[in-house]
Amino acid sequence: MLHLLDHPLIKHKLTIMRRKETGTKDFRQNLDEIGGLMVYEIAKNFPLREVPIETPMGKATGYELDKPVVLVPILRAGLGMVDGIQAIIPTAKIGHVGLYRDEETLEPHSYYAKFPPNIASSKVFVVDPMLATGGSATAAINFVKQTGATDITLVCLVGVQEGIDAVEKAHPDVDIYLAAKDEKLNEIGYIVPGLGDAGDRIFGTK
Ligand code: PRP
Ligand code: URA
């Protein structure tokens, strides 16, 4: 199911990222901050378990997250969201899926996958700023499912209907969170208005 996170701070920061004159430093900083804000919002629904604790004043009931959290950034651009999310969930473990889109066919090609051992019993967040055709997210979730993980959420900044449809068709059990749903894909598979090539803007490779 699709969830749009309509938060003023996210909108403000996303606007900075969209501007073509925004440089690498500000682009990266705002991406990181939005990643943290999105997961903060999503975490409102995290299940908790009660734990008996003792404060300096006596016994009390405390709460802990019911499951460990694993973040799976899709390389490269997903890396730009990890620090911001780890700032609010410092115990999160990190898996990686390396994928790049063929510029002609727009098909994803994988070059790396590595996951922490507890992933099957964890709450997994697959993160990537861009959901365009949905090919990369679908492939990344396939890799994650091969580990036995079942509690999987996709977190992207900007997406289009085509990508949402592709992920929902392949993985109807995966919730999708977006900060913005944009108009369309252009003829070379870029999101319009979007924010350009996220990987290049994060790493300064163009
Ligand atoms: C971008 C982006 C997504 C993918 C989205 O990565 O970060 O992973 O494209 O497109 P899709 O929904 O059509 O698959 P890219 O392949 O450019 O690799 P990079 O992050 O290494 O730049
Ligand atoms: N990947 C990007 O980085 N940007 C887009 O608009 C589409 C795919």
PDB file of C-alpha atoms and ligand atoms in Angstrom:
ATOM      1  CA  MET A   1       0.000   0.000   0.000  1.00  0.00           C
ATOM      2  CA  LEU A   2       1.179   3.549  -0.765  1.00  0.00           C
ATOM      3  CA  HIS A   3       1.604   6.118   2.024  1.00  0.00           C
ATOM      4  CA  LEU A   4       2.449   9.751   1.249  1.00  0.00           C
ATOM      5  CA  LEU A   5       4.242  11.499   4.109  1.00  0.00           C
ATOM      6  CA  ASP A   6       2.873  15.003   3.914  1.00  0.00           C
ATOM      7  CA  HIS A   7       5.020  16.889   6.459  1.00  0.00           C
ATOM      8  CA  PRO A   8       5.968  20.596   6.178  1.00  0.00           C
ATOM      9  CA  LEU A   9       9.634  19.977   7.095  1.00  0.00           C
ATOM     10  CA  ILE A  10       9.925  17.194   4.516  1.00  0.00           C
ATOM     11  CA  LYS A  11       8.331  19.423   1.845  1.00  0.00           C
ATOM     12  CA  HIS A  12      10.681  22.290   2.706  1.00  0.00           C
ATOM     13  CA  LYS A  13      13.801  20.130   2.548  1.00  0.00           C
ATOM     14  CA  LEU A  14      12.674  18.337  -0.614  1.00  0.00           C
ATOM     15  CA  THR A  15      12.237  21.720  -2.296  1.00  0.00           C
ATOM     16  CA  ILE A  16      15.888  22.513  -1.543  1.00  0.00           C
ATOM     17  CA  MET A  17      16.904  19.181  -3.072  1.00  0.00           C
ATOM     18  CA  ARG A  18      14.819  19.741  -6.200  1.00  0.00           C
ATOM     19  CA  ARG A  19      16.389  23.131  -7.029  1.00  0.00           C
ATOM     20  CA  LYS A  20      18.942  22.680  -9.780  1.00  0.00           C
ATOM     21  CA  GLU A  21      21.335  25.173  -8.175  1.00  0.00           C
ATOM     22  CA  THR A  22      21.574  23.155  -4.922  1.00  0.00           C
ATOM     23  CA  GLY A  23      25.107  21.763  -4.589  1.00  0.00           C
ATOM     24  CA  THR A  24      26.354  18.396  -3.385  1.00  0.00           C
ATOM     25  CA  LYS A  25      26.754  19.366   0.287  1.00  0.00           C
ATOM     26  CA  ASP A  26      23.230  20.745   0.736  1.00  0.00           C
ATOM     27  CA  PHE A  27      21.709  18.006  -1.417  1.00  0.00           C
ATOM     28  CA  ARG A  28      23.295  15.304   0.746  1.00  0.00           C
ATOM     29  CA  GLN A  29      22.448  17.010   4.016  1.00  0.00           C
ATOM     30  CA  ASN A  30      18.776  17.447   3.139  1.00  0.00           C
ATOM     31  CA  LEU A  31      18.484  13.882   1.835  1.00  0.00           C
ATOM     32  CA  ASP A  32      19.895  12.595   5.096  1.00  0.00           C
ATOM     33  CA  GLU A  33      17.549  14.757   7.150  1.00  0.00           C
ATOM     34  CA  ILE A  34      14.502  13.704   5.125  1.00  0.00           C
ATOM     35  CA  GLY A  35      15.472  10.041   5.538  1.00  0.00           C
ATOM     36  CA  GLY A  36      15.452  10.527   9.312  1.00  0.00           C
ATOM     37  CA  LEU A  37      12.175  12.457   9.305  1.00  0.00           C
ATOM     38  CA  MET A  38      10.443   9.865   7.127  1.00  0.00           C
ATOM     39  CA  VAL A  39      11.449   6.970   9.348  1.00  0.00           C
ATOM     40  CA  TYR A  40      10.503   8.993  12.445  1.00  0.00           C
ATOM     41  CA  GLU A  41       6.993   9.344  10.983  1.00  0.00           C
ATOM     42  CA  ILE A  42       6.823   5.677   9.928  1.00  0.00           C
ATOM     43  CA  ALA A  43       7.987   4.574  13.385  1.00  0.00           C
ATOM     44  CA  LYS A  44       4.728   5.868  14.894  1.00  0.00           C
ATOM     45  CA  ASN A  45       3.316   2.430  14.013  1.00  0.00           C
ATOM     46  CA  PHE A  46       6.225   0.308  15.309  1.00  0.00           C
ATOM     47  CA  PRO A  47       5.069  -2.449  17.644  1.00  0.00           C
ATOM     48  CA  LEU A  48       6.577  -2.324  21.142  1.00  0.00           C
ATOM     49  CA  ARG A  49       6.999  -4.940  23.848  1.00  0.00           C
ATOM     50  CA  GLU A  50       6.768  -4.223  27.542  1.00  0.00           C
ATOM     51  CA  VAL A  51       9.896  -4.798  29.633  1.00  0.00           C
ATOM     52  CA  PRO A  52      10.199  -4.685  33.405  1.00  0.00           C
ATOM     53  CA  ILE A  53      12.874  -2.140  34.429  1.00  0.00           C
ATOM     54  CA  GLU A  54      14.159  -0.476  37.550  1.00  0.00           C
ATOM     55  CA  THR A  55      14.659   3.269  37.665  1.00  0.00           C
ATOM     56  CA  PRO A  56      16.734   4.839  40.478  1.00  0.00           C
ATOM     57  CA  MET A  57      13.365   5.270  42.248  1.00  0.00           C
ATOM     58  CA  GLY A  58      11.914   1.774  41.846  1.00  0.00           C
ATOM     59  CA  LYS A  59      10.246  -0.715  39.520  1.00  0.00           C
ATOM     60  CA  ALA A  60       8.561   0.422  36.305  1.00  0.00           C
ATOM     61  CA  THR A  61       7.338  -0.881  32.976  1.00  0.00           C
ATOM     62  CA  GLY A  62       9.458   0.163  30.018  1.00  0.00           C
ATOM     63  CA  TYR A  63       9.103  -0.370  26.296  1.00  0.00           C
ATOM     64  CA  GLU A  64      11.445  -1.624  23.608  1.00  0.00           C
ATOM     65  CA  LEU A  65      11.047  -1.971  19.868  1.00  0.00           C
ATOM     66  CA  ASP A  66       9.644  -5.438  19.305  1.00  0.00           C
ATOM     67  CA  LYS A  67      11.995  -6.238  16.426  1.00  0.00           C
ATOM     68  CA  PRO A  68      15.486  -5.199  15.401  1.00  0.00           C
ATOM     69  CA  VAL A  69      15.676  -2.808  12.442  1.00  0.00           C
ATOM     70  CA  VAL A  70      17.725  -3.437   9.300  1.00  0.00           C
ATOM     71  CA  LEU A  71      18.253  -0.737   6.676  1.00  0.00           C
ATOM     72  CA  VAL A  72      18.973  -1.804   3.124  1.00  0.00           C
ATOM     73  CA  PRO A  73      20.130   1.129   0.981  1.00  0.00           C
ATOM     74  CA  ILE A  74      20.088   0.506  -2.770  1.00  0.00           C
ATOM     75  CA  LEU A  75      23.563   1.571  -3.933  1.00  0.00           C
ATOM     76  CA  ARG A  76      24.527   4.153  -4.633  1.00  0.00           C
ATOM     77  CA  ALA A  77      21.854   6.753  -3.946  1.00  0.00           C
ATOM     78  CA  GLY A  78      20.204   4.931  -1.022  1.00  0.00           C
ATOM     79  CA  LEU A  79      23.422   5.406   0.963  1.00  0.00           C
ATOM     80  CA  GLY A  80      22.503   9.083   1.231  1.00  0.00           C
ATOM     81  CA  MET A  81      19.595   8.245   3.562  1.00  0.00           C
ATOM     82  CA  VAL A  82      21.398   5.909   5.974  1.00  0.00           C
ATOM     83  CA  ASP A  83      23.100   8.320   8.391  1.00  0.00           C
ATOM     84  CA  GLY A  84      19.898  10.310   8.943  1.00  0.00           C
ATOM     85  CA  ILE A  85      17.958   7.153   9.775  1.00  0.00           C
ATOM     86  CA  GLN A  86      20.707   5.757  11.988  1.00  0.00           C
ATOM     87  CA  ALA A  87      20.718   9.049  13.893  1.00  0.00           C
ATOM     88  CA  ILE A  88      17.264   8.125  15.234  1.00  0.00           C
ATOM     89  CA  ILE A  89      17.683   4.313  15.272  1.00  0.00           C
ATOM     90  CA  PRO A  90      21.382   3.876  16.144  1.00  0.00           C
ATOM     91  CA  THR A  91      20.993   0.135  16.691  1.00  0.00           C
ATOM     92  CA  ALA A  92      19.888  -0.433  13.078  1.00  0.00           C
ATOM     93  CA  LYS A  93      22.069  -2.875  11.150  1.00  0.00           C
ATOM     94  CA  ILE A  94      22.831  -2.187   7.499  1.00  0.00           C
ATOM     95  CA  GLY A  95      22.548  -4.477   4.478  1.00  0.00           C
ATOM     96  CA  HIS A  96      23.506  -3.374   0.976  1.00  0.00           C
ATOM     97  CA  VAL A  97      22.131  -4.088  -2.487  1.00  0.00           C
ATOM     98  CA  GLY A  98      24.161  -2.757  -5.415  1.00  0.00           C
ATOM     99  CA  LEU A  99      22.118  -2.039  -8.540  1.00  0.00           C
ATOM    100  CA  TYR A 100      22.484   0.248 -11.518  1.00  0.00           C
ATOM    101  CA  ARG A 101      19.994   0.945 -14.309  1.00  0.00           C
ATOM    102  CA  ASP A 102      21.020   0.237 -17.858  1.00  0.00           C
ATOM    103  CA  GLU A 103      20.662   3.655 -19.505  1.00  0.00           C
ATOM    104  CA  GLU A 104      19.080   2.172 -22.651  1.00  0.00           C
ATOM    105  CA  THR A 105      16.772  -0.553 -21.347  1.00  0.00           C
ATOM    106  CA  LEU A 106      16.254   0.920 -17.821  1.00  0.00           C
ATOM    107  CA  GLU A 107      16.602  -2.663 -16.525  1.00  0.00           C
ATOM    108  CA  PRO A 108      18.388  -2.978 -13.153  1.00  0.00           C
ATOM    109  CA  HIS A 109      21.708  -4.856 -13.005  1.00  0.00           C
ATOM    110  CA  SER A 110      22.947  -6.165  -9.699  1.00  0.00           C
ATOM    111  CA  TYR A 111      26.587  -6.063  -8.611  1.00  0.00           C
ATOM    112  CA  TYR A 112      26.474  -6.553  -4.833  1.00  0.00           C
ATOM    113  CA  ALA A 113      24.302  -7.915  -2.017  1.00  0.00           C
ATOM    114  CA  LYS A 114      25.225  -8.419   1.634  1.00  0.00           C
ATOM    115  CA  PHE A 115      22.932  -8.616   4.642  1.00  0.00           C
ATOM    116  CA  PRO A 116      23.269  -8.835   8.435  1.00  0.00           C
ATOM    117  CA  PRO A 117      22.545 -12.293   9.893  1.00  0.00           C
ATOM    118  CA  ASN A 118      19.422 -11.259  11.831  1.00  0.00           C
ATOM    119  CA  ILE A 119      17.611  -9.857   8.789  1.00  0.00           C
ATOM    120  CA  ALA A 120      14.961 -12.613   8.526  1.00  0.00           C
ATOM    121  CA  SER A 121      13.480 -11.714  11.933  1.00  0.00           C
ATOM    122  CA  SER A 122      13.929  -7.931  11.546  1.00  0.00           C
ATOM    123  CA  LYS A 123      11.914  -4.985  10.354  1.00  0.00           C
ATOM    124  CA  VAL A 124      13.589  -4.190   7.038  1.00  0.00           C
ATOM    125  CA  PHE A 125      13.602  -0.780   5.370  1.00  0.00           C
ATOM    126  CA  VAL A 126      14.734  -0.755   1.754  1.00  0.00           C
ATOM    127  CA  VAL A 127      15.752   2.854   1.069  1.00  0.00           C
ATOM    128  CA  ASP A 128      16.392   4.751  -2.157  1.00  0.00           C
ATOM    129  CA  PRO A 129      15.551   8.374  -2.987  1.00  0.00           C
ATOM    130  CA  MET A 130      14.062   7.556  -6.417  1.00  0.00           C
ATOM    131  CA  LEU A 131      11.211   5.239  -7.463  1.00  0.00           C
ATOM    132  CA  ALA A 132      11.084   5.622 -11.257  1.00  0.00           C
ATOM    133  CA  THR A 133      10.177   2.488 -13.269  1.00  0.00           C
ATOM    134  CA  GLY A 134      10.288   0.526 -10.003  1.00  0.00           C
ATOM    135  CA  GLY A 135      12.733  -1.999 -11.484  1.00  0.00           C
ATOM    136  CA  SER A 136      15.487  -1.320  -8.941  1.00  0.00           C
ATOM    137  CA  ALA A 137      13.192  -1.382  -5.896  1.00  0.00           C
ATOM    138  CA  THR A 138      11.499  -4.573  -7.107  1.00  0.00           C
ATOM    139  CA  ALA A 139      14.861  -6.278  -7.641  1.00  0.00           C
ATOM    140  CA  ALA A 140      16.219  -5.100  -4.277  1.00  0.00           C
ATOM    141  CA  ILE A 141      13.140  -6.434  -2.468  1.00  0.00           C
ATOM    142  CA  ASN A 142      13.602  -9.762  -4.306  1.00  0.00           C
ATOM    143  CA  PHE A 143      17.127  -9.990  -2.859  1.00  0.00           C
ATOM    144  CA  VAL A 144      15.864  -9.132   0.627  1.00  0.00           C
ATOM    145  CA  LYS A 145      13.094 -11.745   0.423  1.00  0.00           C
ATOM    146  CA  GLN A 146      15.648 -14.411  -0.488  1.00  0.00           C
ATOM    147  CA  THR A 147      17.052 -14.001   3.056  1.00  0.00           C
ATOM    148  CA  GLY A 148      13.698 -15.069   4.530  1.00  0.00           C
ATOM    149  CA  ALA A 149      12.745 -11.532   5.609  1.00  0.00           C
ATOM    150  CA  THR A 150       8.988 -10.922   5.581  1.00  0.00           C
ATOM    151  CA  ASP A 151       8.540  -7.533   7.290  1.00  0.00           C
ATOM    152  CA  ILE A 152       9.704  -5.208   4.515  1.00  0.00           C
ATOM    153  CA  THR A 153       8.966  -1.517   3.893  1.00  0.00           C
ATOM    154  CA  LEU A 154      10.143   0.566   0.938  1.00  0.00           C
ATOM    155  CA  VAL A 155      11.079   4.187   1.716  1.00  0.00           C
ATOM    156  CA  CYS A 156      11.704   6.559  -1.225  1.00  0.00           C
ATOM    157  CA  LEU A 157      11.609  10.338  -1.524  1.00  0.00           C
ATOM    158  CA  VAL A 158      10.132  10.855  -4.967  1.00  0.00           C
ATOM    159  CA  GLY A 159       8.144   8.337  -6.994  1.00  0.00           C
ATOM    160  CA  VAL A 160       5.764   8.086  -9.920  1.00  0.00           C
ATOM    161  CA  GLN A 161       2.692   5.942 -10.493  1.00  0.00           C
ATOM    162  CA  GLU A 162       4.533   3.576 -12.839  1.00  0.00           C
ATOM    163  CA  GLY A 163       7.080   2.661 -10.157  1.00  0.00           C
ATOM    164  CA  ILE A 164       4.421   2.365  -7.469  1.00  0.00           C
ATOM    165  CA  ASP A 165       2.386   0.012  -9.697  1.00  0.00           C
ATOM    166  CA  ALA A 166       5.440  -2.129 -10.509  1.00  0.00           C
ATOM    167  CA  VAL A 167       6.389  -2.614  -6.841  1.00  0.00           C
ATOM    168  CA  GLU A 168       2.782  -3.201  -5.749  1.00  0.00           C
ATOM    169  CA  LYS A 169       2.350  -5.832  -8.472  1.00  0.00           C
ATOM    170  CA  ALA A 170       5.567  -7.721  -7.620  1.00  0.00           C
ATOM    171  CA  HIS A 171       5.380  -7.224  -3.842  1.00  0.00           C
ATOM    172  CA  PRO A 172       1.803  -6.567  -2.677  1.00  0.00           C
ATOM    173  CA  ASP A 173       2.895  -7.279   0.923  1.00  0.00           C
ATOM    174  CA  VAL A 174       5.363  -4.352   1.000  1.00  0.00           C
ATOM    175  CA  ASP A 175       4.268  -0.912   2.223  1.00  0.00           C
ATOM    176  CA  ILE A 176       5.633   1.976   0.142  1.00  0.00           C
ATOM    177  CA  TYR A 177       6.349   5.367   1.722  1.00  0.00           C
ATOM    178  CA  LEU A 178       7.008   8.439  -0.430  1.00  0.00           C
ATOM    179  CA  ALA A 179       7.645  12.096   0.400  1.00  0.00           C
ATOM    180  CA  ALA A 180       6.203  13.129  -2.990  1.00  0.00           C
ATOM    181  CA  LYS A 181       4.384  11.555  -5.908  1.00  0.00           C
ATOM    182  CA  ASP A 182       5.508  13.280  -9.095  1.00  0.00           C
ATOM    183  CA  GLU A 183       3.913  13.734 -12.497  1.00  0.00           C
ATOM    184  CA  LYS A 184       5.594  11.278 -14.868  1.00  0.00           C
ATOM    185  CA  LEU A 185       8.709   9.663 -16.294  1.00  0.00           C
ATOM    186  CA  ASN A 186      10.318  11.361 -19.273  1.00  0.00           C
ATOM    187  CA  GLU A 187      11.459   9.547 -22.418  1.00  0.00           C
ATOM    188  CA  ILE A 188      14.760   8.508 -20.801  1.00  0.00           C
ATOM    189  CA  GLY A 189      13.189   7.211 -17.602  1.00  0.00           C
ATOM    190  CA  TYR A 190      13.821  10.223 -15.344  1.00  0.00           C
ATOM    191  CA  ILE A 191      11.212  11.499 -12.931  1.00  0.00           C
ATOM    192  CA  VAL A 192       9.612  14.848 -13.885  1.00  0.00           C
ATOM    193  CA  PRO A 193       9.906  17.245 -12.157  1.00  0.00           C
ATOM    194  CA  GLY A 194      11.928  14.978  -9.837  1.00  0.00           C
ATOM    195  CA  LEU A 195      15.347  16.117  -8.717  1.00  0.00           C
ATOM    196  CA  GLY A 196      17.626  14.819 -11.453  1.00  0.00           C
ATOM    197  CA  ASP A 197      20.083  11.976 -11.037  1.00  0.00           C
ATOM    198  CA  ALA A 198      20.188  11.378  -7.294  1.00  0.00           C
ATOM    199  CA  GLY A 199      23.437   9.358  -7.285  1.00  0.00           C
ATOM    200  CA  ASP A 200      25.280  11.958  -9.325  1.00  0.00           C
ATOM    201  CA  ARG A 201      24.000  14.815  -7.161  1.00  0.00           C
ATOM    202  CA  ILE A 202      24.961  13.047  -3.925  1.00  0.00           C
ATOM    203  CA  PHE A 203      28.418  11.982  -5.007  1.00  0.00           C
ATOM    204  CA  GLY A 204      29.265  14.804  -7.419  1.00  0.00           C
ATOM    205  CA  THR A 205      29.838  12.428 -10.315  1.00  0.00           C
ATOM    206  CA  LYS A 206      28.446  14.711 -13.011  1.00  0.00           C
TER     207      LYS A 206
HETATM  208  C1  PRP B   1      18.760   5.336  -9.565  1.00  0.00           C
HETATM  209  C2  PRP B   1      18.034   5.461  -8.248  1.00  0.00           C
HETATM  210  C3  PRP B   1      17.304   4.151  -8.145  1.00  0.00           C
HETATM  211  C4  PRP B   1      16.953   3.857  -9.585  1.00  0.00           C
HETATM  212  C5  PRP B   1      15.510   4.169  -9.813  1.00  0.00           C
HETATM  213  O1  PRP B   1      19.895   4.573  -9.435  1.00  0.00           O
HETATM  214  O2  PRP B   1      18.876   5.708  -7.163  1.00  0.00           O
HETATM  215  O3  PRP B   1      18.075   3.098  -7.594  1.00  0.00           O
HETATM  216  O4  PRP B   1      17.784   4.708 -10.397  1.00  0.00           O
HETATM  217  O5  PRP B   1      15.124   3.848 -11.086  1.00  0.00           O
HETATM  218  P1  PRP B   1      14.109   2.666 -11.414  1.00  0.00           P
HETATM  219  O6  PRP B   1      12.961   2.807 -10.471  1.00  0.00           O
HETATM  220  O7  PRP B   1      13.728   2.934 -12.839  1.00  0.00           O
HETATM  221  O8  PRP B   1      14.832   1.363 -11.266  1.00  0.00           O
HETATM  222  P2  PRP B   1      20.957   4.383 -10.612  1.00  0.00           P
HETATM  223  O9  PRP B   1      20.629   3.138 -11.387  1.00  0.00           O
HETATM  224  O10 PRP B   1      21.069   5.657 -11.386  1.00  0.00           O
HETATM  225  O11 PRP B   1      22.290   4.056  -9.844  1.00  0.00           O
HETATM  226  P3  PRP B   1      23.152   4.974  -8.848  1.00  0.00           P
HETATM  227  O12 PRP B   1      22.346   5.143  -7.593  1.00  0.00           O
HETATM  228  O13 PRP B   1      24.374   4.171  -8.643  1.00  0.00           O
HETATM  229  O14 PRP B   1      23.410   6.296  -9.521  1.00  0.00           O
HETATM  230  N1  URA B   2      17.106   7.724 -11.027  1.00  0.00           N
HETATM  231  C1  URA B   2      17.419   8.977 -10.638  1.00  0.00           C
HETATM  232  O1  URA B   2      18.447   9.194  -9.981  1.00  0.00           O
HETATM  233  N2  URA B   2      16.587   9.971 -10.976  1.00  0.00           N
HETATM  234  C2  URA B   2      15.454   9.759 -11.659  1.00  0.00           C
HETATM  235  O2  URA B   2      14.730  10.726 -11.940  1.00  0.00           O
HETATM  236  C3  URA B   2      15.154   8.451 -12.077  1.00  0.00           C
HETATM  237  C4  URA B   2      16.001   7.445 -11.740  1.00  0.00           C
END
